[in-house]
PDB file of C-alpha atoms in Angstrom:
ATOM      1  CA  UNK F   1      18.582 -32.361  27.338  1.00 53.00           C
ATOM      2  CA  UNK F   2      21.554 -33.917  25.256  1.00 67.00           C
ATOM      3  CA  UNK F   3      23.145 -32.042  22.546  1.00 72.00           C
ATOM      4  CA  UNK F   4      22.831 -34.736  20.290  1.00 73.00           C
ATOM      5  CA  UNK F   5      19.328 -33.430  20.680  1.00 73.00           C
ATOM      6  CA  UNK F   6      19.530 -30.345  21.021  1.00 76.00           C
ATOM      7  CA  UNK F   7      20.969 -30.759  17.029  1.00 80.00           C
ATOM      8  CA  UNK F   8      18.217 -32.925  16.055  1.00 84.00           C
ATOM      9  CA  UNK F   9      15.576 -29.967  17.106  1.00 83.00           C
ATOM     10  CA  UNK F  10      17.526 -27.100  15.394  1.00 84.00           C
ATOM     11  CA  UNK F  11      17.640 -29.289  12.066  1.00 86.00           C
ATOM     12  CA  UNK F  12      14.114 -30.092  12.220  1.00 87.00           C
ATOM     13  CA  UNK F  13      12.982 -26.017  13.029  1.00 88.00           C
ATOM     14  CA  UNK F  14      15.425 -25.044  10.488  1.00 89.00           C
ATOM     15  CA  UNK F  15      13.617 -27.962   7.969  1.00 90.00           C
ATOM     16  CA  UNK F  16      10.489 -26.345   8.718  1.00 91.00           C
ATOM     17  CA  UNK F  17      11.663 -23.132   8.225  1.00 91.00           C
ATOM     18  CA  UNK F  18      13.526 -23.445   4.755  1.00 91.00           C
ATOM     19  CA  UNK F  19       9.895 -25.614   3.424  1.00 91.00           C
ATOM     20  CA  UNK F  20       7.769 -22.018   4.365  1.00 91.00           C
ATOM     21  CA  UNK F  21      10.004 -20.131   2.834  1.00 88.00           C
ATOM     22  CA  UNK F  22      10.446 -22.520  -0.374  1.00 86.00           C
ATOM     23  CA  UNK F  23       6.613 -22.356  -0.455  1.00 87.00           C
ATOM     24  CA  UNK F  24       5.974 -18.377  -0.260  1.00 86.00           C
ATOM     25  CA  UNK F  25       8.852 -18.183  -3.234  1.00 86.00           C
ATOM     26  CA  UNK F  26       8.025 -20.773  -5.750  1.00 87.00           C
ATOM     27  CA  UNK F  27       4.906 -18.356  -6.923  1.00 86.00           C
ATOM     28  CA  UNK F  28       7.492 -15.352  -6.935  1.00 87.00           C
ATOM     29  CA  UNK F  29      10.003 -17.480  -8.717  1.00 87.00           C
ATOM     30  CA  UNK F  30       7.003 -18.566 -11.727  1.00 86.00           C
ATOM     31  CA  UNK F  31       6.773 -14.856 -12.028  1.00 87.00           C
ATOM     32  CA  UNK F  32      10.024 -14.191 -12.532  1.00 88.00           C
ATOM     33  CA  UNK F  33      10.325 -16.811 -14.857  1.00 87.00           C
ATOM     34  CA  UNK F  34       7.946 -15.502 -16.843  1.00 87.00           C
ATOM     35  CA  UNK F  35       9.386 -11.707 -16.888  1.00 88.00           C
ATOM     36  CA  UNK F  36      12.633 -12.769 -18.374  1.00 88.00           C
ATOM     37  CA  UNK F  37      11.277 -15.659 -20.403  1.00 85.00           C
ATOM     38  CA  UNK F  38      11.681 -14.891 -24.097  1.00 78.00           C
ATOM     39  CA  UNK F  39       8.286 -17.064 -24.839  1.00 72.00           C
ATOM     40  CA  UNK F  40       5.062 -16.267 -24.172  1.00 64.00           C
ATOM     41  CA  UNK F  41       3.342 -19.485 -23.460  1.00 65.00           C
ATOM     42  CA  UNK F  42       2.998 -21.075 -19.948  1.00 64.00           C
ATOM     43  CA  UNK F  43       4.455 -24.583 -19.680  1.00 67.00           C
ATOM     44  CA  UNK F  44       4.485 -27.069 -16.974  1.00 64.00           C
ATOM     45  CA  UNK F  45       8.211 -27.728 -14.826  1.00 69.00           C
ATOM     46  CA  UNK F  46       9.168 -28.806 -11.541  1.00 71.00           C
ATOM     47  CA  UNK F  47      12.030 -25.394 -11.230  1.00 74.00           C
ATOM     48  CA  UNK F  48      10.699 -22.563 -13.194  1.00 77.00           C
ATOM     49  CA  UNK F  49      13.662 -21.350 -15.358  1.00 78.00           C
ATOM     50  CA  UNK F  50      13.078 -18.889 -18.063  1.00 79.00           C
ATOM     51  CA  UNK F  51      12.994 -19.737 -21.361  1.00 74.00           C
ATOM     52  CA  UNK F  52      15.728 -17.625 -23.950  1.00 79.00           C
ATOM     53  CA  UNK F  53      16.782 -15.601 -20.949  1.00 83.00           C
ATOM     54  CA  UNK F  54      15.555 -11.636 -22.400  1.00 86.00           C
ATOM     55  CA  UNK F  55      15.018  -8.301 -21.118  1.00 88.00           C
ATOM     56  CA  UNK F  56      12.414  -7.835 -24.003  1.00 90.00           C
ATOM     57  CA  UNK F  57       9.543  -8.268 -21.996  1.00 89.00           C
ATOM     58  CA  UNK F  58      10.794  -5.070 -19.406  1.00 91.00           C
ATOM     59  CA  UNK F  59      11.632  -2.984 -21.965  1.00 91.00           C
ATOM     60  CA  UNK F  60       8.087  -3.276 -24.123  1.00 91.00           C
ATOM     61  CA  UNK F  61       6.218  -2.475 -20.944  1.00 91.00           C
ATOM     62  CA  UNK F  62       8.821   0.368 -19.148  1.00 91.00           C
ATOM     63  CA  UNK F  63       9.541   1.771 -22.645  1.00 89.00           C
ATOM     64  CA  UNK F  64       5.784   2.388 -23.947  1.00 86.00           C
ATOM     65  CA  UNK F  65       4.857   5.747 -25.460  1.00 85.00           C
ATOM     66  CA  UNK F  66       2.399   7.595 -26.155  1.00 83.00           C
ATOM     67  CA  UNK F  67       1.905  10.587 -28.751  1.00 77.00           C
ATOM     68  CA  UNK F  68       0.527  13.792 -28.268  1.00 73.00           C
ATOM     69  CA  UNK F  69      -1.988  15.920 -30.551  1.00 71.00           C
ATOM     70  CA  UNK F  70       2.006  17.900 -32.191  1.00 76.00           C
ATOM     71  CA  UNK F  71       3.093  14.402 -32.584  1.00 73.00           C
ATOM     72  CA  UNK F  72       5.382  14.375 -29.947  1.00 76.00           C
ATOM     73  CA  UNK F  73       6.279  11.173 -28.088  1.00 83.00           C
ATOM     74  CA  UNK F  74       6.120  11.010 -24.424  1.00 83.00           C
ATOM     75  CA  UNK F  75       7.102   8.386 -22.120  1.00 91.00           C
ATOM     76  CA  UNK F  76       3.572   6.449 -20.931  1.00 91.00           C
ATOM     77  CA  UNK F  77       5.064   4.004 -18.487  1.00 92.00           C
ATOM     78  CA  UNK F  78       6.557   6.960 -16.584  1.00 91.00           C
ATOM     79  CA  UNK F  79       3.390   8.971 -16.412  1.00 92.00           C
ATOM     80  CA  UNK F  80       1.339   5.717 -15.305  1.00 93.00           C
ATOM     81  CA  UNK F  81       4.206   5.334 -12.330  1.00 93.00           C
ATOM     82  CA  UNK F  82       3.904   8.831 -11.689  1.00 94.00           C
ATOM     83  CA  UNK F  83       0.100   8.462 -11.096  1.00 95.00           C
ATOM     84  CA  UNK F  84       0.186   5.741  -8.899  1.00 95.00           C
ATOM     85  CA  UNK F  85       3.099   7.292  -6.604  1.00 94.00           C
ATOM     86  CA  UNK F  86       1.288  10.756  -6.428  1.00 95.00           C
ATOM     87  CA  UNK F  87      -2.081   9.364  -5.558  1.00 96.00           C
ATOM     88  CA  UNK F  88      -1.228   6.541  -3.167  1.00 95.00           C
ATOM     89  CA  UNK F  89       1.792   8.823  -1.436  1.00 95.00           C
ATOM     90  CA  UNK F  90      -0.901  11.913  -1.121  1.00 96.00           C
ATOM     91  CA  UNK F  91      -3.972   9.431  -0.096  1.00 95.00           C
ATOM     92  CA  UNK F  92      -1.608   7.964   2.904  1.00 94.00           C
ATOM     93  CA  UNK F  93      -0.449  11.441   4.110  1.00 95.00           C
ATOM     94  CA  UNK F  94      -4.168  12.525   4.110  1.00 95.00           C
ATOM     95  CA  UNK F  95      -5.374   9.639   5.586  1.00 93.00           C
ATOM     96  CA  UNK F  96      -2.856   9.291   8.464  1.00 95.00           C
ATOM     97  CA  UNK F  97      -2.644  13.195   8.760  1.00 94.00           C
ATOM     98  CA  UNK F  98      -6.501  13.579   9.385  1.00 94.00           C
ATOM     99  CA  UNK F  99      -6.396  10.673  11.064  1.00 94.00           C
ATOM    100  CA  UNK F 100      -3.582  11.038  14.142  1.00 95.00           C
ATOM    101  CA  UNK F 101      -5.493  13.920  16.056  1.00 94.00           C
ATOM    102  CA  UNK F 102      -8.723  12.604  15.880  1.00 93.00           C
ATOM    103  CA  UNK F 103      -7.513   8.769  16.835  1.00 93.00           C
ATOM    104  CA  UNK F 104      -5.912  10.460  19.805  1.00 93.00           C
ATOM    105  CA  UNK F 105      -8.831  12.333  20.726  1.00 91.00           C
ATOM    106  CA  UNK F 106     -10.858   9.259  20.972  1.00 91.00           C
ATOM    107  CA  UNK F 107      -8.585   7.380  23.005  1.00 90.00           C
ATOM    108  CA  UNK F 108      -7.915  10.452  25.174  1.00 89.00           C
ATOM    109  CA  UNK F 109     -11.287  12.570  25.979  1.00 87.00           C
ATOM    110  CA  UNK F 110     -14.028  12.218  27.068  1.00 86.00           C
ATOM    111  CA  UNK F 111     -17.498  13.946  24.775  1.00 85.00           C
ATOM    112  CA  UNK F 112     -20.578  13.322  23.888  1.00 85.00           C
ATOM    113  CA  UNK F 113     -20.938  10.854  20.434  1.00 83.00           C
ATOM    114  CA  UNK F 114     -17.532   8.887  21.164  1.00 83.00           C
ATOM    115  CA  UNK F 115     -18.948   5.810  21.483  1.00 85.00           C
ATOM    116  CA  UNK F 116     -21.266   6.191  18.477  1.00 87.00           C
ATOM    117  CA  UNK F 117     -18.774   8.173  16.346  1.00 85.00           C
ATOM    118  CA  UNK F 118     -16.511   5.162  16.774  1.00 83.00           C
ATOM    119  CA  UNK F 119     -19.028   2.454  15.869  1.00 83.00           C
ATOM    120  CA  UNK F 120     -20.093   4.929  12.828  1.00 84.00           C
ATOM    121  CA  UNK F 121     -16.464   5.214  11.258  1.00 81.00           C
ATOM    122  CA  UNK F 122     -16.314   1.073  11.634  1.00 79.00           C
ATOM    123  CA  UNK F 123     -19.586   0.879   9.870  1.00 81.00           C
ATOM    124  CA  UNK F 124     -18.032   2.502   7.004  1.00 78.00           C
ATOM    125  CA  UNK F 125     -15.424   0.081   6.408  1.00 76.00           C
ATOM    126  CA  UNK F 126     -18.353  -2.749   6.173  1.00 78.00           C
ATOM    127  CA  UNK F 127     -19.337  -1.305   2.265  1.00 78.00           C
ATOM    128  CA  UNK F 128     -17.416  -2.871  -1.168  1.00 78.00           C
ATOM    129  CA  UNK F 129     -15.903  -0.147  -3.057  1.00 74.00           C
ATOM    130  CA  UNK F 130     -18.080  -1.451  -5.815  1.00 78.00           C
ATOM    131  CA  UNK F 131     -21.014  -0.293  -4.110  1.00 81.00           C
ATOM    132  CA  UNK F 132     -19.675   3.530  -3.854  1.00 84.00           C
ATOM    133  CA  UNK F 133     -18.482   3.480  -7.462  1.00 86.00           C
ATOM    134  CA  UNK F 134     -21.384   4.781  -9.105  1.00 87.00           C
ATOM    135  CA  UNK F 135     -22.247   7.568  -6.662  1.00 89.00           C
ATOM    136  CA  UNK F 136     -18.527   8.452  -6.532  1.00 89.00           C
ATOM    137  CA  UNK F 137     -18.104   8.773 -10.530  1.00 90.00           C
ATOM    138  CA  UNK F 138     -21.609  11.064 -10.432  1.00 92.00           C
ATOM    139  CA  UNK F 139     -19.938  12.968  -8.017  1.00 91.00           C
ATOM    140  CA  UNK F 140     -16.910  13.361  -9.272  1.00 91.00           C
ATOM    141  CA  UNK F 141     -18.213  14.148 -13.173  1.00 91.00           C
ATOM    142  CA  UNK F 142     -20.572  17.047 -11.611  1.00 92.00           C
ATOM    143  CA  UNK F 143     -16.813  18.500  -9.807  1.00 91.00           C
ATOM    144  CA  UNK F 144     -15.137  17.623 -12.974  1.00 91.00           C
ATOM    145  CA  UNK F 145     -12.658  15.648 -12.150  1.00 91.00           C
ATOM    146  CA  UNK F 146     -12.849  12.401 -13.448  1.00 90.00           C
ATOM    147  CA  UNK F 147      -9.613  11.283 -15.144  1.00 90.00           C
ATOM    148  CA  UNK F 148      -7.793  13.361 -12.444  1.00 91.00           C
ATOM    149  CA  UNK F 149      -5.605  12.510  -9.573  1.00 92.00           C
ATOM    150  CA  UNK F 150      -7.091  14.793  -7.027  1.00 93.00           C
ATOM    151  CA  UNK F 151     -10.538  13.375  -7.860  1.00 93.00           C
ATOM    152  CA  UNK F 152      -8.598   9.230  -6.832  1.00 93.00           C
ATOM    153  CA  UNK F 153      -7.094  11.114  -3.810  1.00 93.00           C
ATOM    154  CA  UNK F 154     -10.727  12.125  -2.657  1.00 92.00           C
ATOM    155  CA  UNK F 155     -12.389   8.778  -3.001  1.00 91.00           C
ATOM    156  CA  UNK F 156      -9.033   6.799  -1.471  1.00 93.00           C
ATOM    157  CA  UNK F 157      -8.613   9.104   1.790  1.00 91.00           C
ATOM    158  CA  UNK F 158     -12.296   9.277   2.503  1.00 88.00           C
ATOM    159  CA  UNK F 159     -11.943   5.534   2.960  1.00 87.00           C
ATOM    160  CA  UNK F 160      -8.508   5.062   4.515  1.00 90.00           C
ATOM    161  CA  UNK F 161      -9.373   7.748   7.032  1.00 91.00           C
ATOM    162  CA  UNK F 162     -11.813   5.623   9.203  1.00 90.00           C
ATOM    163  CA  UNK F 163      -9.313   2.343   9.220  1.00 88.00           C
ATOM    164  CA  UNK F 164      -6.439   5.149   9.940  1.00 91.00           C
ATOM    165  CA  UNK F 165      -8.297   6.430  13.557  1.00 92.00           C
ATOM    166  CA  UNK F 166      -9.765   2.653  14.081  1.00 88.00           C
ATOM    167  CA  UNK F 167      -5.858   1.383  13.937  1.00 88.00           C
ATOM    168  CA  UNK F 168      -3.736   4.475  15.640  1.00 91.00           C
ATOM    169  CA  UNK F 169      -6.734   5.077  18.379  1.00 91.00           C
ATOM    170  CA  UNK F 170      -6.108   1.428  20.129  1.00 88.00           C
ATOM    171  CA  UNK F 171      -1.765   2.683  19.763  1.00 89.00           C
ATOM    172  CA  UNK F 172      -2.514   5.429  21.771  1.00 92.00           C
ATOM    173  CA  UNK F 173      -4.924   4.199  24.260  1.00 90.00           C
ATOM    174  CA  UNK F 174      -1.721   0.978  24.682  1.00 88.00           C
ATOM    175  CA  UNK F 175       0.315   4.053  25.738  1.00 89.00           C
ATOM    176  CA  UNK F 176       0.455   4.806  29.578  1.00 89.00           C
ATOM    177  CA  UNK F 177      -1.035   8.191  30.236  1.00 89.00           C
ATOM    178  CA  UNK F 178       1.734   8.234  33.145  1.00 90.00           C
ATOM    179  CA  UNK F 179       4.145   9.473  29.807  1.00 88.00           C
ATOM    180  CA  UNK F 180       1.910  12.512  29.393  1.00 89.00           C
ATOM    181  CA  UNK F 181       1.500  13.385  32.697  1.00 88.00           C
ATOM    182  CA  UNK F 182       4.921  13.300  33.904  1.00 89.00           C
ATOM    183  CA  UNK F 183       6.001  15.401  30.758  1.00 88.00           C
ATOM    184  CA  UNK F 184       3.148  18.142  32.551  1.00 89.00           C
ATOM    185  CA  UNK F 185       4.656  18.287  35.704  1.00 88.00           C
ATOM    186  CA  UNK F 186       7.909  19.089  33.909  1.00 87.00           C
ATOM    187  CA  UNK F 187       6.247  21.851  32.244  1.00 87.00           C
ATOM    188  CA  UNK F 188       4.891  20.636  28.880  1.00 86.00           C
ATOM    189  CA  UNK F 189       1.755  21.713  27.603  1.00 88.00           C
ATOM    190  CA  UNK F 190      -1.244  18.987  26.444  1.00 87.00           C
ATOM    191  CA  UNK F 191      -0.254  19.423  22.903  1.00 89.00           C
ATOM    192  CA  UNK F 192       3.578  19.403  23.548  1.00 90.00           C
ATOM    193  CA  UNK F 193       3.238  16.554  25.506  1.00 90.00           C
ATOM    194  CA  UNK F 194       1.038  15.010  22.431  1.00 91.00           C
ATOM    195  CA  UNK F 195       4.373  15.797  19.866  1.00 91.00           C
ATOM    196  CA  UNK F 196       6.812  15.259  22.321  1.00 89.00           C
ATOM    197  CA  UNK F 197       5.729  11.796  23.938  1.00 89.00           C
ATOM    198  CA  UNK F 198       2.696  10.639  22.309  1.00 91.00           C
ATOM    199  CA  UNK F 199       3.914  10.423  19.255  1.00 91.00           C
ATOM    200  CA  UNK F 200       7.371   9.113  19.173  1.00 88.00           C
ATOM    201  CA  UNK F 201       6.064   6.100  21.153  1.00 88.00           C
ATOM    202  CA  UNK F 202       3.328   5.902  18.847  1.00 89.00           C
ATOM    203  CA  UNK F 203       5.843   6.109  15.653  1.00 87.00           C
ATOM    204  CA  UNK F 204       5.699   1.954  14.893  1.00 86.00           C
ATOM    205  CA  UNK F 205       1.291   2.192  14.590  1.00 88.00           C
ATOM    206  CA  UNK F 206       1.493   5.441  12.083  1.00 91.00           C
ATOM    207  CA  UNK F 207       4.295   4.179  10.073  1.00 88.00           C
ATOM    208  CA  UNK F 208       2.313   0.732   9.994  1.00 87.00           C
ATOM    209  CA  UNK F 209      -1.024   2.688   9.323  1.00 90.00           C
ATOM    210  CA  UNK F 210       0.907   4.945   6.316  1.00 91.00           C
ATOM    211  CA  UNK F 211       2.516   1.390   4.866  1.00 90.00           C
ATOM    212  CA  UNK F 212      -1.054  -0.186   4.843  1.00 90.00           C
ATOM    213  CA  UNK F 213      -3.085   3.078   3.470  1.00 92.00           C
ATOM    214  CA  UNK F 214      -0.421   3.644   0.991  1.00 93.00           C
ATOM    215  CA  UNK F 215      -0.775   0.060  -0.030  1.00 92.00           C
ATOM    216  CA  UNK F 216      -4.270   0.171  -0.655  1.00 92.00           C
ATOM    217  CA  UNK F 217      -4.269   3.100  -2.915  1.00 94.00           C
ATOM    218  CA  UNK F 218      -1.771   1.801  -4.599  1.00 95.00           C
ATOM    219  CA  UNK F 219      -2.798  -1.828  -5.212  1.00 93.00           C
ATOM    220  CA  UNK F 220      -6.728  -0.296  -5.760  1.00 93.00           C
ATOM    221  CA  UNK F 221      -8.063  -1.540  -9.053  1.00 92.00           C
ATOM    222  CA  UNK F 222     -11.680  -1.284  -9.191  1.00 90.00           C
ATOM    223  CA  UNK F 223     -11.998   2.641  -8.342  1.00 90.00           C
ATOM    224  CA  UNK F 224      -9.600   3.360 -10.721  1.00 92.00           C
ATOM    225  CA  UNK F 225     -10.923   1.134 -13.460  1.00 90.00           C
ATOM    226  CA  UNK F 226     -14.484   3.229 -12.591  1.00 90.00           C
ATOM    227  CA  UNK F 227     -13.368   6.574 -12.475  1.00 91.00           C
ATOM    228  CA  UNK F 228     -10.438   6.534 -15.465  1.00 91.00           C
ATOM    229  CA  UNK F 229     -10.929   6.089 -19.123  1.00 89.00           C
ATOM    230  CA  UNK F 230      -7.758   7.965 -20.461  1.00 88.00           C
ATOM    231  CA  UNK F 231      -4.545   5.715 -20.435  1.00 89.00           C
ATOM    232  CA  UNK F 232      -2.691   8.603 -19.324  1.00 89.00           C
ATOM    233  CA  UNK F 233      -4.237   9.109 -16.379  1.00 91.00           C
ATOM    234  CA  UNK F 234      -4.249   5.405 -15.974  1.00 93.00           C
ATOM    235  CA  UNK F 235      -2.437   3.579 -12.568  1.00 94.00           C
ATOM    236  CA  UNK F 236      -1.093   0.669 -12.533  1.00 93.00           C
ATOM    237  CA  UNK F 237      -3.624  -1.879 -11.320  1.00 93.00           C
ATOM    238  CA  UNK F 238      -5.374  -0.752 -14.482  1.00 93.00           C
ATOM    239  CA  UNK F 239      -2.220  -0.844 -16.899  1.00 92.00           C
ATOM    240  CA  UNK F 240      -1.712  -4.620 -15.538  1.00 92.00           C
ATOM    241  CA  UNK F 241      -5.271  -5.445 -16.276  1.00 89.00           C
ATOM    242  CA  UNK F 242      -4.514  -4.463 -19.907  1.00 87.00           C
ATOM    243  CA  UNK F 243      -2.373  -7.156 -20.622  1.00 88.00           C
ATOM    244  CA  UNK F 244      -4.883  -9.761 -20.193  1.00 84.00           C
ATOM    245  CA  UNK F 245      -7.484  -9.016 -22.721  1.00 76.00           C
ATOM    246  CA  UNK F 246     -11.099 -11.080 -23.590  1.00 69.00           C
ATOM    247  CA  UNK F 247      -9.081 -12.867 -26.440  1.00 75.00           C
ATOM    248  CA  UNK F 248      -5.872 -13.328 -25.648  1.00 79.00           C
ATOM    249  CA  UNK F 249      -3.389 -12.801 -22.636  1.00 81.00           C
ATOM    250  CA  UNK F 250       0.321 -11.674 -22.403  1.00 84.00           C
ATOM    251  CA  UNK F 251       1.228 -13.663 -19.093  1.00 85.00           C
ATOM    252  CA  UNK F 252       5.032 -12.208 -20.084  1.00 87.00           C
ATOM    253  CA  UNK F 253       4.323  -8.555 -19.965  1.00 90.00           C
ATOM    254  CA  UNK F 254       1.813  -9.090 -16.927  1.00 90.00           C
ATOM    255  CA  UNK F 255       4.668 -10.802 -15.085  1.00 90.00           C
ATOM    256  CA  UNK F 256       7.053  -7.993 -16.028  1.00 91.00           C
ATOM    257  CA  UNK F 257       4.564  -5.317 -15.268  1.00 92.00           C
ATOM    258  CA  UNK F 258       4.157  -7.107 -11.952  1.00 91.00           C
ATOM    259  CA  UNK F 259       7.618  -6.796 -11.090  1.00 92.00           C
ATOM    260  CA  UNK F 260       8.362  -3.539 -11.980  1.00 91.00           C
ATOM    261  CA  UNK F 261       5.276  -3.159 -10.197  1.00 91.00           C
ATOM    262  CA  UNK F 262       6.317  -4.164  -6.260  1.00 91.00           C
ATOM    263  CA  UNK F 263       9.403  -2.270  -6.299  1.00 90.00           C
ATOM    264  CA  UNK F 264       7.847   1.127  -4.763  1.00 88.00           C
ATOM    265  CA  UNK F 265       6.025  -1.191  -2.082  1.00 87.00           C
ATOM    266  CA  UNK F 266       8.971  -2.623  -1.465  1.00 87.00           C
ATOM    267  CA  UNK F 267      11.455   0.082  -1.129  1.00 87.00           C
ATOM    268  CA  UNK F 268       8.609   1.996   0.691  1.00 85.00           C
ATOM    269  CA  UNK F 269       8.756  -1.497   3.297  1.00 83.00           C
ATOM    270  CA  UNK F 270      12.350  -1.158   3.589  1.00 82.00           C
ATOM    271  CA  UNK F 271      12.109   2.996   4.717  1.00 80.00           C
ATOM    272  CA  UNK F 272       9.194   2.576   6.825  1.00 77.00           C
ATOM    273  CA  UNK F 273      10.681  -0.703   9.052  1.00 74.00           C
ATOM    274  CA  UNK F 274      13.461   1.015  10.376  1.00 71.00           C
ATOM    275  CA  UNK F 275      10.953   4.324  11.443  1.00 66.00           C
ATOM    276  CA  UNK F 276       9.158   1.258  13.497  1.00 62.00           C
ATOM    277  CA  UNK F 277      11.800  -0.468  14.966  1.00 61.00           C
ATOM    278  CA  UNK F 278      13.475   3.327  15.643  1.00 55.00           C
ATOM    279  CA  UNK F 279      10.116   4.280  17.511  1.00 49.00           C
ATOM    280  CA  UNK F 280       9.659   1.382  19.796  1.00 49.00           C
ATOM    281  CA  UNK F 281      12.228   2.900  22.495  1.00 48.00           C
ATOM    282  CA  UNK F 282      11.600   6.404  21.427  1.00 45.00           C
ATOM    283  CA  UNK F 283       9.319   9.002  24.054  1.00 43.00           C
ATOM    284  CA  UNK F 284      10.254   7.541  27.515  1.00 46.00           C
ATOM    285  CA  UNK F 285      10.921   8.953  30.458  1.00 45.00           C
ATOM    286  CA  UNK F 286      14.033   7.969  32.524  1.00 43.00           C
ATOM    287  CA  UNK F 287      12.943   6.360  36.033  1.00 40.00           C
TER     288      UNK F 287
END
């Protein structure tokens, strides 16, 4: 092959490469148009460039208060955040938590129900969460806890549970039972071989499992929508959803909302990549 074209090959997959990535932006870059825009109608252009460049838009939906029964203002925005972090950071821990021993105990032993236990929990994830959010709100008005983050932490981990040990139980069954068994000759218990081996290798699936069941509490509108009626208990699917009333529809502070939004997600992205690529050499045994 001649280098004249080998050149003419690394242009064209570079070509293709810079026309994916100009088509997964341009959305991104109407949104960010629209944050910093200081108008709040939507008009048609090739480049989208905001409008009277302004921070206003940030500022009316980071900066809004609310005010107590003293009279006291309190900063909403915050609380919202709060909420969502809380509830989607405690859901993922659950879910993955609850999930890891029981994933490796179906990939592992051998007892009666495996088969059918594992067909059950995939069953589960067959059901809309609009179909559970009737009997969840009864449920959770009898416990009282409507309006409550511990009640969204028990309707979000009950669900990411069964896609938790459906993802993490076909990690460890991909990992050579040779690892475990040579840690046992050396001495290592079942369960020391499980913490010292199993799950080091394993570290890439659970921090891909926590990124994805973190995600989904966190992006989860209709639940939330359901089961909260105070704005102060409000996430912020349902803060976003605000914005675009019956009548009339603030595209600005939706786009700003949206931005301020993906920040968590992303910074959680950024934290949890280097635990995967960190774990994909990690738990070996020297040969």
């Amino acid at each position: 092959m001649t280098p004249r074209k080998d050149l003419l090959e690394s242009v064209a997959a570079h070509a293709v490469v810079l026309l994916a990535v100009a088509f997964s932006l341009y959305p991104i870059l109407w949104v960010v148009s629209l944050a910093f825009s200081g108008t709040t109608t939507l008009e048609a252009q090739v480049l989208p460039v905001p409008a009277e460049p302004t921070l206003d838009n940030m500022r009316e939906v980071v900066g809004s208060q609310w005010v107590d029964t003293q009279g006291d203002s309190h900063w909403l925005f915050g609380r919202q955040l709060l909420n969502s972090l809380v509830v989607s950071l405690t859901t993922a821990v659950v879910g993955v938590g609850v999930a890891i021993p029981t994933a490796y105990a179906f990939a592992r032993f051998e007892f009666i129900g495996r088969r059918e236990g594992m067909r059950l929990l995939l069953a589960t994830q067959m059901f809309p969460a609009v179909a559970s959010a009737v009997p969840l709100f009864m449920i959770l008005e009898t416990l009282e806890l409507l309006n409550t983050r511990t009640g969204l932490v028990l309707c979000y981990a009950s669900t990411s549970v069964p896609f938790a040990v459906f993802q993490l139980r076909s990690a460890f069954e991909a990992i050579p039972v040779d690892l475990e068994e040579a840690a046992m000759v050396d001495g290592a218990t079942q369960f020391q071989a499980f913490i010292k081996v199993v799950l080091p290798v394993a570290r890439p699936a659970i921090a891909v499992t926590f990124l994805f069941a973190f995600m989904t509490a966190y992006n989860e509108f209709i639940l939330a929508a359901t089961l909260l009626d105070d704005e102060r208990a409000f996430t912020l699917p349902v803060v976003l959803q605000r914005f675009i009333g019956e009548y009339d529809a603030r595209w600005d502070l939706f786009a700003a909302g949206a931005i301020v939004v993906s920040l968590p997600v992303m910074l959680l992205f950024y934290q949890v990549q280097r635990h995967m690529v960190a774990g994909l050499g990690a738990g070996g045994v020297k040969g």
